[in-house]
Coordinates of C-alpha atoms and ligand atoms in Angstrom, one line a residue:
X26 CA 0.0 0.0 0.0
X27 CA 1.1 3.5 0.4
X28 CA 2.3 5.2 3.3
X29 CA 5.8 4.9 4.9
X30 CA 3.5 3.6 8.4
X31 CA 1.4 1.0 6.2
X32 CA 4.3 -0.5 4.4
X33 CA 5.7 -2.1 7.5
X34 CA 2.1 -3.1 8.8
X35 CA 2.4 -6.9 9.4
X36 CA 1.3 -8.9 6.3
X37 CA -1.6 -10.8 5.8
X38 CA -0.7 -14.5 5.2
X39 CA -2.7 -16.4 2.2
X40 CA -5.9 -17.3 4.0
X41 CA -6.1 -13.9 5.5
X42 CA -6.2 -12.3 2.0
X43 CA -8.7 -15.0 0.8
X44 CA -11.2 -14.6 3.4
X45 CA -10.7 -10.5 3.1
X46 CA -12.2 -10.9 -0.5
X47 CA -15.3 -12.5 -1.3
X48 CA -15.4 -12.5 -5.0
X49 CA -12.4 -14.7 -4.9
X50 CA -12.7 -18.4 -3.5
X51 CA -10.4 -21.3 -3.1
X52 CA -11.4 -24.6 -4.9
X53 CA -9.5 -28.0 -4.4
X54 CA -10.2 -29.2 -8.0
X55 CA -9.9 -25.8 -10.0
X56 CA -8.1 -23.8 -7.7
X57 CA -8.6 -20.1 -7.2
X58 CA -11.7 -18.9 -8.6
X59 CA -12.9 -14.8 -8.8
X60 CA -16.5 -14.7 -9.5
X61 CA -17.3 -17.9 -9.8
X62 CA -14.7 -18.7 -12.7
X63 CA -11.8 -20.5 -12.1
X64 CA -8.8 -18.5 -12.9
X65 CA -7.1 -21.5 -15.0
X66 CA -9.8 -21.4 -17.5
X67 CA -9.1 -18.2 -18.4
X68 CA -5.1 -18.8 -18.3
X69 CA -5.2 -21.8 -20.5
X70 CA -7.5 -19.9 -23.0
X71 CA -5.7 -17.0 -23.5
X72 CA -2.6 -17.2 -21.8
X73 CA -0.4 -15.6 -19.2
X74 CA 0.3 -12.1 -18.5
X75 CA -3.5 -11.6 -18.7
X76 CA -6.0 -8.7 -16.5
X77 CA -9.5 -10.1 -15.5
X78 CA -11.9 -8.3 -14.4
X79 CA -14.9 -9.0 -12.5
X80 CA -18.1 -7.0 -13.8
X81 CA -20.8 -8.2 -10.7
X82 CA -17.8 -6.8 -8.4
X83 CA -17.6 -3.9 -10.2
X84 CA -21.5 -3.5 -9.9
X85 CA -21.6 -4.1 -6.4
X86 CA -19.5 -1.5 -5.5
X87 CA -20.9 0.8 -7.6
X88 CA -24.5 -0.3 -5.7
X89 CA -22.5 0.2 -2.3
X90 CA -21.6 3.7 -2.6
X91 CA -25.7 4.9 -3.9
X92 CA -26.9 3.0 -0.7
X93 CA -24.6 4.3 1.6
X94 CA -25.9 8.1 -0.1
X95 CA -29.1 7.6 -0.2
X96 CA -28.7 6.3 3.3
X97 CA -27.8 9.3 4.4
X98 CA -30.5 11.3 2.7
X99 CA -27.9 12.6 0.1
X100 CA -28.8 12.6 -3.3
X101 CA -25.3 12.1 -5.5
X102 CA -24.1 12.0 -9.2
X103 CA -21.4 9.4 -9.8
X104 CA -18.8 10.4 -12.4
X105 CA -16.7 7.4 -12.8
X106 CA -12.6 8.9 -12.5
X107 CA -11.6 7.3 -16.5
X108 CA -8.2 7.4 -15.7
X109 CA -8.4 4.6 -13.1
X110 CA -9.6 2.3 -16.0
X111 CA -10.6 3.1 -19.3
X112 CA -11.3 0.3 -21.0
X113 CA -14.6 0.7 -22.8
X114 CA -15.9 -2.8 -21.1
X115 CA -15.5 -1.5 -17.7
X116 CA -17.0 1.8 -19.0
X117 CA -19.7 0.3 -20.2
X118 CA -20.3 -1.6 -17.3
X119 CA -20.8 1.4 -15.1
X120 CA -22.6 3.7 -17.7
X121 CA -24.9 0.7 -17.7
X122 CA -25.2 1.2 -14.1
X123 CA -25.7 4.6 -14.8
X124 CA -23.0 6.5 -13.7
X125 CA -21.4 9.5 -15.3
X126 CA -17.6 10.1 -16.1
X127 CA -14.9 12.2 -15.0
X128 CA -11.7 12.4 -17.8
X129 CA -8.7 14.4 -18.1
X130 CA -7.8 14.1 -21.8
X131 CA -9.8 14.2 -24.9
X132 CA -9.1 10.7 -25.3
X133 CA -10.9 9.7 -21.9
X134 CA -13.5 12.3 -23.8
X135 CA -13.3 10.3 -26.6
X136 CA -14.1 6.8 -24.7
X137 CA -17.0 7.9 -22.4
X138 CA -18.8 8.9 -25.6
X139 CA -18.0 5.9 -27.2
X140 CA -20.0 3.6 -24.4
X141 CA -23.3 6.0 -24.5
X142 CA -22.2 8.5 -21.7
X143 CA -24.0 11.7 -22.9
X144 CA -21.6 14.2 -23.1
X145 CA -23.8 16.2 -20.3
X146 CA -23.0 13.3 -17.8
X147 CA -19.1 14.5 -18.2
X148 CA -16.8 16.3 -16.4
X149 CA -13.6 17.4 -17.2
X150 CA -10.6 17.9 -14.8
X151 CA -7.1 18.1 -15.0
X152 CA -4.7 21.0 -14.3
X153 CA -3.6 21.8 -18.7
X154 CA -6.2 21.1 -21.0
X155 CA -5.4 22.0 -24.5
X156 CA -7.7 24.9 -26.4
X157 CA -8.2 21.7 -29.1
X158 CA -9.7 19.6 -26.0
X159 CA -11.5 22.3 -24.9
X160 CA -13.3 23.0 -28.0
X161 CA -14.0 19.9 -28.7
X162 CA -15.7 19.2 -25.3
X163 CA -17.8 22.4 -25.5
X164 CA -19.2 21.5 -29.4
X165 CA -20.0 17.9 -27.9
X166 CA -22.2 19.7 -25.2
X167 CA -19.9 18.8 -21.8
X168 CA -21.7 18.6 -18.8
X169 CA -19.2 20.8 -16.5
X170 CA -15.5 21.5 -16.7
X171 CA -13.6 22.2 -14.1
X172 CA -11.1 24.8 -14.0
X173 CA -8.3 24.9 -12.0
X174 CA -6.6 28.5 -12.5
X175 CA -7.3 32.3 -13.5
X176 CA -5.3 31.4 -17.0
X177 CA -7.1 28.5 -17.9
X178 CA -10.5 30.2 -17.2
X179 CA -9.2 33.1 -19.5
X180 CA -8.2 30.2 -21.7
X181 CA -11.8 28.9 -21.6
X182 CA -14.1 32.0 -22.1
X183 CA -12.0 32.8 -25.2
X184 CA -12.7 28.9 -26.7
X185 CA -16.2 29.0 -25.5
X186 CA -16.8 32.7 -27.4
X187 CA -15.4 31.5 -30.7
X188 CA -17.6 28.8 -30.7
X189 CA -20.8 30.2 -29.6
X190 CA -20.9 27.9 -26.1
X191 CA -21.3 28.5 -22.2
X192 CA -19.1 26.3 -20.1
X193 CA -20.5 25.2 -17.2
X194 CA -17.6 25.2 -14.9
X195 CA -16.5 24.5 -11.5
X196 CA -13.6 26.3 -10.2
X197 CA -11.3 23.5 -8.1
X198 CA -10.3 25.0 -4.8
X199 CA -6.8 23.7 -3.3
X200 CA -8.1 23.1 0.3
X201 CA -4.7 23.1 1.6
X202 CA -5.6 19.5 3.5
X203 CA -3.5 16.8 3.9
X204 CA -5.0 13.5 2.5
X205 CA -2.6 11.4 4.6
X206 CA -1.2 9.7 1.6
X207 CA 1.7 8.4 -0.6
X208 CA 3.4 11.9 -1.9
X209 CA 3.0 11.2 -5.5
X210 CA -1.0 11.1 -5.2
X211 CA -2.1 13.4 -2.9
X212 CA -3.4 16.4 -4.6
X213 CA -4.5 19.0 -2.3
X214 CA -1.7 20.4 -0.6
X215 CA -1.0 24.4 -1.1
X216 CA 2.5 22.7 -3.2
X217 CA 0.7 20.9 -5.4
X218 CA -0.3 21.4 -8.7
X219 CA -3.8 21.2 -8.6
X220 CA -6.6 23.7 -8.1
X221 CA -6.9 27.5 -7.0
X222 CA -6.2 28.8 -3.3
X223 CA -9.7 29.1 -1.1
X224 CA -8.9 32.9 -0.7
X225 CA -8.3 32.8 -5.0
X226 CA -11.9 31.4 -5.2
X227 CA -14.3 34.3 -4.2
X228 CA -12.9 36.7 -6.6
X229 CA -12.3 34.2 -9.7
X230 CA -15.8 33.3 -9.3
X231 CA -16.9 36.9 -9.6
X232 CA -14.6 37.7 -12.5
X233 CA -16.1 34.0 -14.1
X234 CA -19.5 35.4 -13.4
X235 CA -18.9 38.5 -16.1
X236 CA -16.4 36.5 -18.4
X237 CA -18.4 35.5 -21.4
X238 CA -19.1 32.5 -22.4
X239 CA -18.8 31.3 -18.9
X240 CA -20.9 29.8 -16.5
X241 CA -20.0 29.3 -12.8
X242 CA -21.9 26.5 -11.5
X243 CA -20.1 25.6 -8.3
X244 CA -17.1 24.0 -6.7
X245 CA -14.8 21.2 -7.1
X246 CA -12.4 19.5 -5.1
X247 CA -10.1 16.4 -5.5
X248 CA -8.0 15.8 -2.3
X249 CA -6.0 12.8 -3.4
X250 CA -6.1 9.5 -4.3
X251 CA -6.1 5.8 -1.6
X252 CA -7.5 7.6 1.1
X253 CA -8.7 6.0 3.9
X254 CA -10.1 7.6 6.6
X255 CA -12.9 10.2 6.5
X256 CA -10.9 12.7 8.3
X257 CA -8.9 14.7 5.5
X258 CA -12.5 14.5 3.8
X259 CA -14.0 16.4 6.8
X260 CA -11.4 19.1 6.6
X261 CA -11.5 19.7 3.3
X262 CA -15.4 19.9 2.3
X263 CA -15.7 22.1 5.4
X264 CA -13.6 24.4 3.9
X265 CA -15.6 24.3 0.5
X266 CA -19.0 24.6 2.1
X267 CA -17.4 28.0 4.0
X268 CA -16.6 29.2 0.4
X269 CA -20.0 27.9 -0.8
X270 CA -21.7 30.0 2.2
X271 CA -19.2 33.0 1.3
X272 CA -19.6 32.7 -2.8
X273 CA -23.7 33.3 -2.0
X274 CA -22.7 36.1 0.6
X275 CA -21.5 38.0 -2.1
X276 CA -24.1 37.0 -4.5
X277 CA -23.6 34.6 -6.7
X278 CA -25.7 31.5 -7.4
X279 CA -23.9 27.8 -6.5
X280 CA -25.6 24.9 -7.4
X281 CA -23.1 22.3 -7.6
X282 CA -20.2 20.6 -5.2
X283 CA -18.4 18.0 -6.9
X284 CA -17.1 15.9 -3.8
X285 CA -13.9 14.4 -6.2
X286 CA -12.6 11.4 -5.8
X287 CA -10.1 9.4 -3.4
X288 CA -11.9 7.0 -1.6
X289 CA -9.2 4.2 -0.7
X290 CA -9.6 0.4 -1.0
X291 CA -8.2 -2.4 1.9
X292 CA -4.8 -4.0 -0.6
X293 CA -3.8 -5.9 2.1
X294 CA -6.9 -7.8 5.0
X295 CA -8.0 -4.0 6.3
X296 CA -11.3 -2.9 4.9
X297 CA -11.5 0.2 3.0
X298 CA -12.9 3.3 3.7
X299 CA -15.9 3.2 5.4
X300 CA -18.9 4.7 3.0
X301 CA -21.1 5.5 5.7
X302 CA -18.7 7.2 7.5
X303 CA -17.7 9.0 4.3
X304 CA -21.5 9.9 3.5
X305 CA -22.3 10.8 6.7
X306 CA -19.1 13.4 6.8
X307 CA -20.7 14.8 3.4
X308 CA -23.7 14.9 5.4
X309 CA -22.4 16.8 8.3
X310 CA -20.5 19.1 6.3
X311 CA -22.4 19.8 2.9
X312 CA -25.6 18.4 3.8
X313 CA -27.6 21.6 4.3
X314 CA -25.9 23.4 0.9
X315 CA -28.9 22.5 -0.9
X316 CA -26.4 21.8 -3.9
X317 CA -26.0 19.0 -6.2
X318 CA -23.2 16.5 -5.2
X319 CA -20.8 15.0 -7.7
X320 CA -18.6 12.1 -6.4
X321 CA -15.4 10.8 -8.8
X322 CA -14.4 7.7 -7.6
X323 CA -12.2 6.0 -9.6
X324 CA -10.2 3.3 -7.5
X325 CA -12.9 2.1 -5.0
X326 CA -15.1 1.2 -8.1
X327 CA -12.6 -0.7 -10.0
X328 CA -9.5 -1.9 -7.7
X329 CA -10.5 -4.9 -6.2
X330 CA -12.9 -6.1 -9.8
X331 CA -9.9 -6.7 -11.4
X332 CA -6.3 -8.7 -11.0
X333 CA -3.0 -9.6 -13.2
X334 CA -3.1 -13.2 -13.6
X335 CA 0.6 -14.5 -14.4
X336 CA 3.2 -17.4 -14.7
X337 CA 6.1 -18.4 -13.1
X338 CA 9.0 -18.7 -15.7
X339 CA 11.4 -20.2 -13.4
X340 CA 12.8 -19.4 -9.4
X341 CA 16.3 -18.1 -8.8
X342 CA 17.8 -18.6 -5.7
X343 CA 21.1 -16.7 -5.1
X344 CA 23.4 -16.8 -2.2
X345 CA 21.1 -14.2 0.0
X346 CA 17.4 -14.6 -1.5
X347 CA 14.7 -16.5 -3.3
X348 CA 13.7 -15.0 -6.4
X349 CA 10.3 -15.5 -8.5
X350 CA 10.1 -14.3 -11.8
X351 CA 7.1 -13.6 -13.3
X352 CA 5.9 -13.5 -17.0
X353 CA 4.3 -10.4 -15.7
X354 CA 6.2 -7.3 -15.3
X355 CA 6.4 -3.4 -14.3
X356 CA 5.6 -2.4 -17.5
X357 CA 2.2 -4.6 -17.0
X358 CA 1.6 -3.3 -13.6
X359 CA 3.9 -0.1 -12.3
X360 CA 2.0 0.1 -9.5
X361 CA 4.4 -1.4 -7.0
X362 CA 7.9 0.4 -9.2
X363 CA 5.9 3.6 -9.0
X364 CA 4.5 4.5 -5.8
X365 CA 5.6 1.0 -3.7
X366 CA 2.4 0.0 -3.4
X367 CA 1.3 -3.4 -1.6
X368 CA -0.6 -6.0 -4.2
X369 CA -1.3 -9.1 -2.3
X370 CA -0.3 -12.2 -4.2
X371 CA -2.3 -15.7 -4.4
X372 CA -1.1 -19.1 -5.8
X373 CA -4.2 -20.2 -8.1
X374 CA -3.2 -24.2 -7.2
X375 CA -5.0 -25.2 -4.6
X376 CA -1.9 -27.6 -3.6
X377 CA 0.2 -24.4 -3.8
X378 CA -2.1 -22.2 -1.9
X379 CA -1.3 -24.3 1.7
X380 CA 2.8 -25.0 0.7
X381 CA 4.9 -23.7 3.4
X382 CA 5.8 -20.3 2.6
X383 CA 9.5 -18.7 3.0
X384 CA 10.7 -15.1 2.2
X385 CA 10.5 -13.9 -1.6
X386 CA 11.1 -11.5 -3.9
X387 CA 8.9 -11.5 -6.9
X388 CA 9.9 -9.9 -10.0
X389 CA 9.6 -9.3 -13.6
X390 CA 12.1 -9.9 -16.5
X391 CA 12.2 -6.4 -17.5
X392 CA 15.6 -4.8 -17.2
X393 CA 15.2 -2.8 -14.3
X394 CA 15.9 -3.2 -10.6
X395 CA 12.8 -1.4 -10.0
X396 CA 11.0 -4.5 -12.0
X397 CA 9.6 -5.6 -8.3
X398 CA 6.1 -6.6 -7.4
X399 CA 7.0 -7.5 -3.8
X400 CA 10.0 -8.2 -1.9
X401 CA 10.4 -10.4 1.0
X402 CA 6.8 -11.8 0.4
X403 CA 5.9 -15.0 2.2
X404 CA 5.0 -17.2 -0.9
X405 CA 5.4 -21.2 -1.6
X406 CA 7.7 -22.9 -3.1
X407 CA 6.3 -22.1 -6.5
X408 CA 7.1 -24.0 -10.1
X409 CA 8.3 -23.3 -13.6
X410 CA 4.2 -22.5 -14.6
X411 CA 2.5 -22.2 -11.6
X412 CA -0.1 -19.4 -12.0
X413 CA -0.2 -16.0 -9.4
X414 CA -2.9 -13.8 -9.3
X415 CA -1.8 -10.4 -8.5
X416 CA -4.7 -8.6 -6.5
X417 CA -6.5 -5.3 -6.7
X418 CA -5.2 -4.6 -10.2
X419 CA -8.3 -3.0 -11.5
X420 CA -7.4 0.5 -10.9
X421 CA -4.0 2.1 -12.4
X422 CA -3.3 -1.1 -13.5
X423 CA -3.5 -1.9 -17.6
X424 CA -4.0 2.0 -18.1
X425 CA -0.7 2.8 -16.5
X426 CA 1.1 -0.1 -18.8
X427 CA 3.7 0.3 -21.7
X428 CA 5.7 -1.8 -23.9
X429 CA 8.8 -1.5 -22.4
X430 CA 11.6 -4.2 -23.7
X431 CA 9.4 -4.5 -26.8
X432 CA 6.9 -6.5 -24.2
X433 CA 3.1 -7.0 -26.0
X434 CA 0.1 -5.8 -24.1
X435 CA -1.4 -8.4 -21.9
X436 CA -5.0 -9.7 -22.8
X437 CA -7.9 -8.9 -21.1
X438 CA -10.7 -10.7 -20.1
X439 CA -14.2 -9.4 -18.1
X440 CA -15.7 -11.6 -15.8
X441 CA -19.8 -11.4 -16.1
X442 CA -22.6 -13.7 -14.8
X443 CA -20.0 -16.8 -14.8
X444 CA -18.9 -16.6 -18.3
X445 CA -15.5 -14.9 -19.3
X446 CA -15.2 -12.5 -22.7
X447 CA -11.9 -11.9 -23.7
X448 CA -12.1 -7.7 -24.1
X449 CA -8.6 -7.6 -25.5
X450 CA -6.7 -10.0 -27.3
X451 CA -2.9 -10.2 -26.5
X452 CA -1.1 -7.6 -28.8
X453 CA 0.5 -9.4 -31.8
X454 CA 4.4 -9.0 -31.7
X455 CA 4.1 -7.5 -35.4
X456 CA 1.8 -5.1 -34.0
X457 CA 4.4 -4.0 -31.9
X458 CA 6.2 -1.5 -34.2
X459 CA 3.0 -1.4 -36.6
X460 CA 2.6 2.1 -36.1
X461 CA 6.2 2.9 -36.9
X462 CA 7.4 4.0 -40.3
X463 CA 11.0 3.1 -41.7
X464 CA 12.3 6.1 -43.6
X465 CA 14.5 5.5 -46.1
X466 CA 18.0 5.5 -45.7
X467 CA 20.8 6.8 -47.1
Ligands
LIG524 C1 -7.7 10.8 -10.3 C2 -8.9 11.6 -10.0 C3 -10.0 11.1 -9.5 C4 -10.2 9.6 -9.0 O1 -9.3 9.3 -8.0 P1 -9.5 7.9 -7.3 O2 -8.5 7.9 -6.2 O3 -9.2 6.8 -8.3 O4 -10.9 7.8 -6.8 C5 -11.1 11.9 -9.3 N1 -11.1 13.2 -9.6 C6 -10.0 13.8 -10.1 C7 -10.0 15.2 -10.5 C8 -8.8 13.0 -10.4 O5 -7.7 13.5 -10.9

């Protein structure tokens, strides 16, 4: 996982990471099974370094966070965070759910649209959108975009003018809160990047008010990402619904708080974030607003539907360690080379999965030190083939991957009602350079 404290929290052994997920069950005949399917069918069909995904997973999360609003009495908008996954499977999954998007490119634009997601049920974020990105999300009719600096509303009023639009925007305030999370994903420090200064706010918003072409609709705030206890949520929306209460002080009309996204999943045996907890926070602090609440999860909805299933090409034991090296590899998954995140690991053999375990460091074959998935991981004794599932891959998994060492994309399969579909076929090594073009040469 992701903080300096959590990486030395004591590790869950096999059966404790089992039990912690119950989409994922241990058969003696077929071995490790996620929704129902055993995890061998899918390697033998398409092979090894491949993602699966688990749509009812991804469903039931999706359910979990509307009950735990409409529990609390809070109507909310989901805008599924793209970026977290973008295949057009899992985005159809969710638009069939009903849920809205939140993207940061054109592209992510681009793929929303192309599962059904009407172009008003979009959002766009990110701290440098092009004018070409812009334009083309205001002549497809975007729902909101928000803006995260004076320049980039100046930016925006002169795209929307030239074309004849009015952007619905959200200015993102920087609430200056600590999200209590890894460095490289929290997002709403006063260092960061990311949105405009609460003090900034009040007088952009006027200014946005009188800029044509623009229309101020609200707020928006994205704290960070993995986060797990409601706390740094508490702090920050507080300090949006003071600027909401101040913004209509001085006049202006507010009608939406986008909430962002951030909400943490349990990598190792902990649970996540509790969603009540989380709704009722909203509910303390935004609850009497009388504004409409936009959520952007990303992570919680997809992390735990999906996983890397690989092989084991052989184990290499030097004079100070065991190693096990995968057919999977950073470039698959850079999660763990990245940030050091925690991905438990689970032997699909049932014979495997209660093997003595010793200390091991599992790796890819990419050339790179920082090719490591765990190290020092208490794993069996494990054999030229034997099949590991790599867990709670769905998120900033495939989407983050390259082709580094000239390695193909891995398939893809989606889990759904006990049947597999492969959703992407692994890439051809032709198709490797097929987009490259051989000048000729002197
Ligand atoms: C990345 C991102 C999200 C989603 O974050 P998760 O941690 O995956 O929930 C939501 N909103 C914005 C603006 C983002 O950049």
């Amino acid at each position: 996982m992701l903080t300096r404290s959590d990486l030395s929290a004591t590790e869950p052994d096999l059966a404790a990471l089992l039990a912690a997920r119950p989409a994922l069950a241990m058969h003696v005949q077929d071995g490790l099974c996620f929704e129902d399917v055993p995890l061998n069918a899918i390697a033998d069909a398409f092979g090894t370094p491949v993602w699966v995904y688990g749509a009812a997973t991804i469903r039931a999360r999706y359910a979990d966070l509307q009950t735990a609003f409409s529990d609390a009495g809070l109507p909310v908008h989901i805008h599924y965070a793209v970026k977290a996954n973008d295949h057009l499977a899992i985005l159809s999954v969710l638009a069939k759910a009903g849920a809205g998007a939140d993207v940061v490119s054109q592209g992510e634009f681009a793929r929303a649209m192309a599962v059904g997601i009407p172009a008003s049920g979009i959002v766009f974020s990110g701290v440098g959108k092009t004018r070409a990105e812009l334009a083309a999300a205001l002549s497809a009719g975007i729902g909101q975009i928000n803006v995260e600096s004076a320049e980039e509303l100046a930016m925006l009023s002169e795209v929307a003018t030239s074309l004849g639009r009015t952007a619905r925007v959200a200015l993102r305030m920087n609430p200056d809160v600590d999200a209590g999370t890894h460095a490289k994903i929290t997002t709403g420090l006063a260092g960061n990047k990311f949105g405009i200064s609460a003090p900034d706010i009040l007088p952009l918003y006027a200014h946005a008010a009188a800029l044509p072409g623009i229309a101020p609709v609200g707020i928006a705030l994205h704290i960070g990402s993995q986060i797990l206890s409601p706390a740094p949520y508490a702090a920050a929306y507080s300090k949006a619904a003071s600027t909401v209460r101040a913004l209509r002080q001085a006049g202006q009309q507010v009608s939406v708080l986008d909430l962002g996204g951030g909400l943490g999943i349990g990598y190792r045996d902990e649970p996540g974030i509790s969603l009540a907890a989380f709704a009722q926070v909203v509910r303390r602090e935004a609850g009497e607003l009388g504004v409409q609440l936009l959520l952007e999860p990303g992570r919680y909805l997809v992390g735990p539907a999906g996983l890397l299933l690989a092989s084991v090409i052989l184990q290499k034991q030097t004079a100070q360690k065991r190693f096990l090296v995968l057919d999977a590899a950073m470039n698959d998954l850079l999660r763990p080379s990245l940030y050091d995140s925690y991905h438990g690991m689970l032997p699909v053999s049932a014979v495997d999965f209660v093997k003595p375990v010793s200390p091991t460091d599992v790796v890819g074959p990419v050339c790179e030190s920082g090719d490591i998935f765990a190290a020092g991981r208490a794993l069996p004794d494990l054999a030229e083939n034997a099949r590991l599932a790599v867990l709670d891959a769905g998120a900033y998994g495939a989407v983050m991957s390259s082709p580094y060492n000239a390695r193909p994309r891995a398939a893809a399969v989606l889990l759904d009602g006990g049947h597999f579909h492969l959703i992407t076929p692994r890439q051809r090594l032709d198709n490797l350079w097929a987009d490259e073009i051989l000048p000729g040469l002197r």
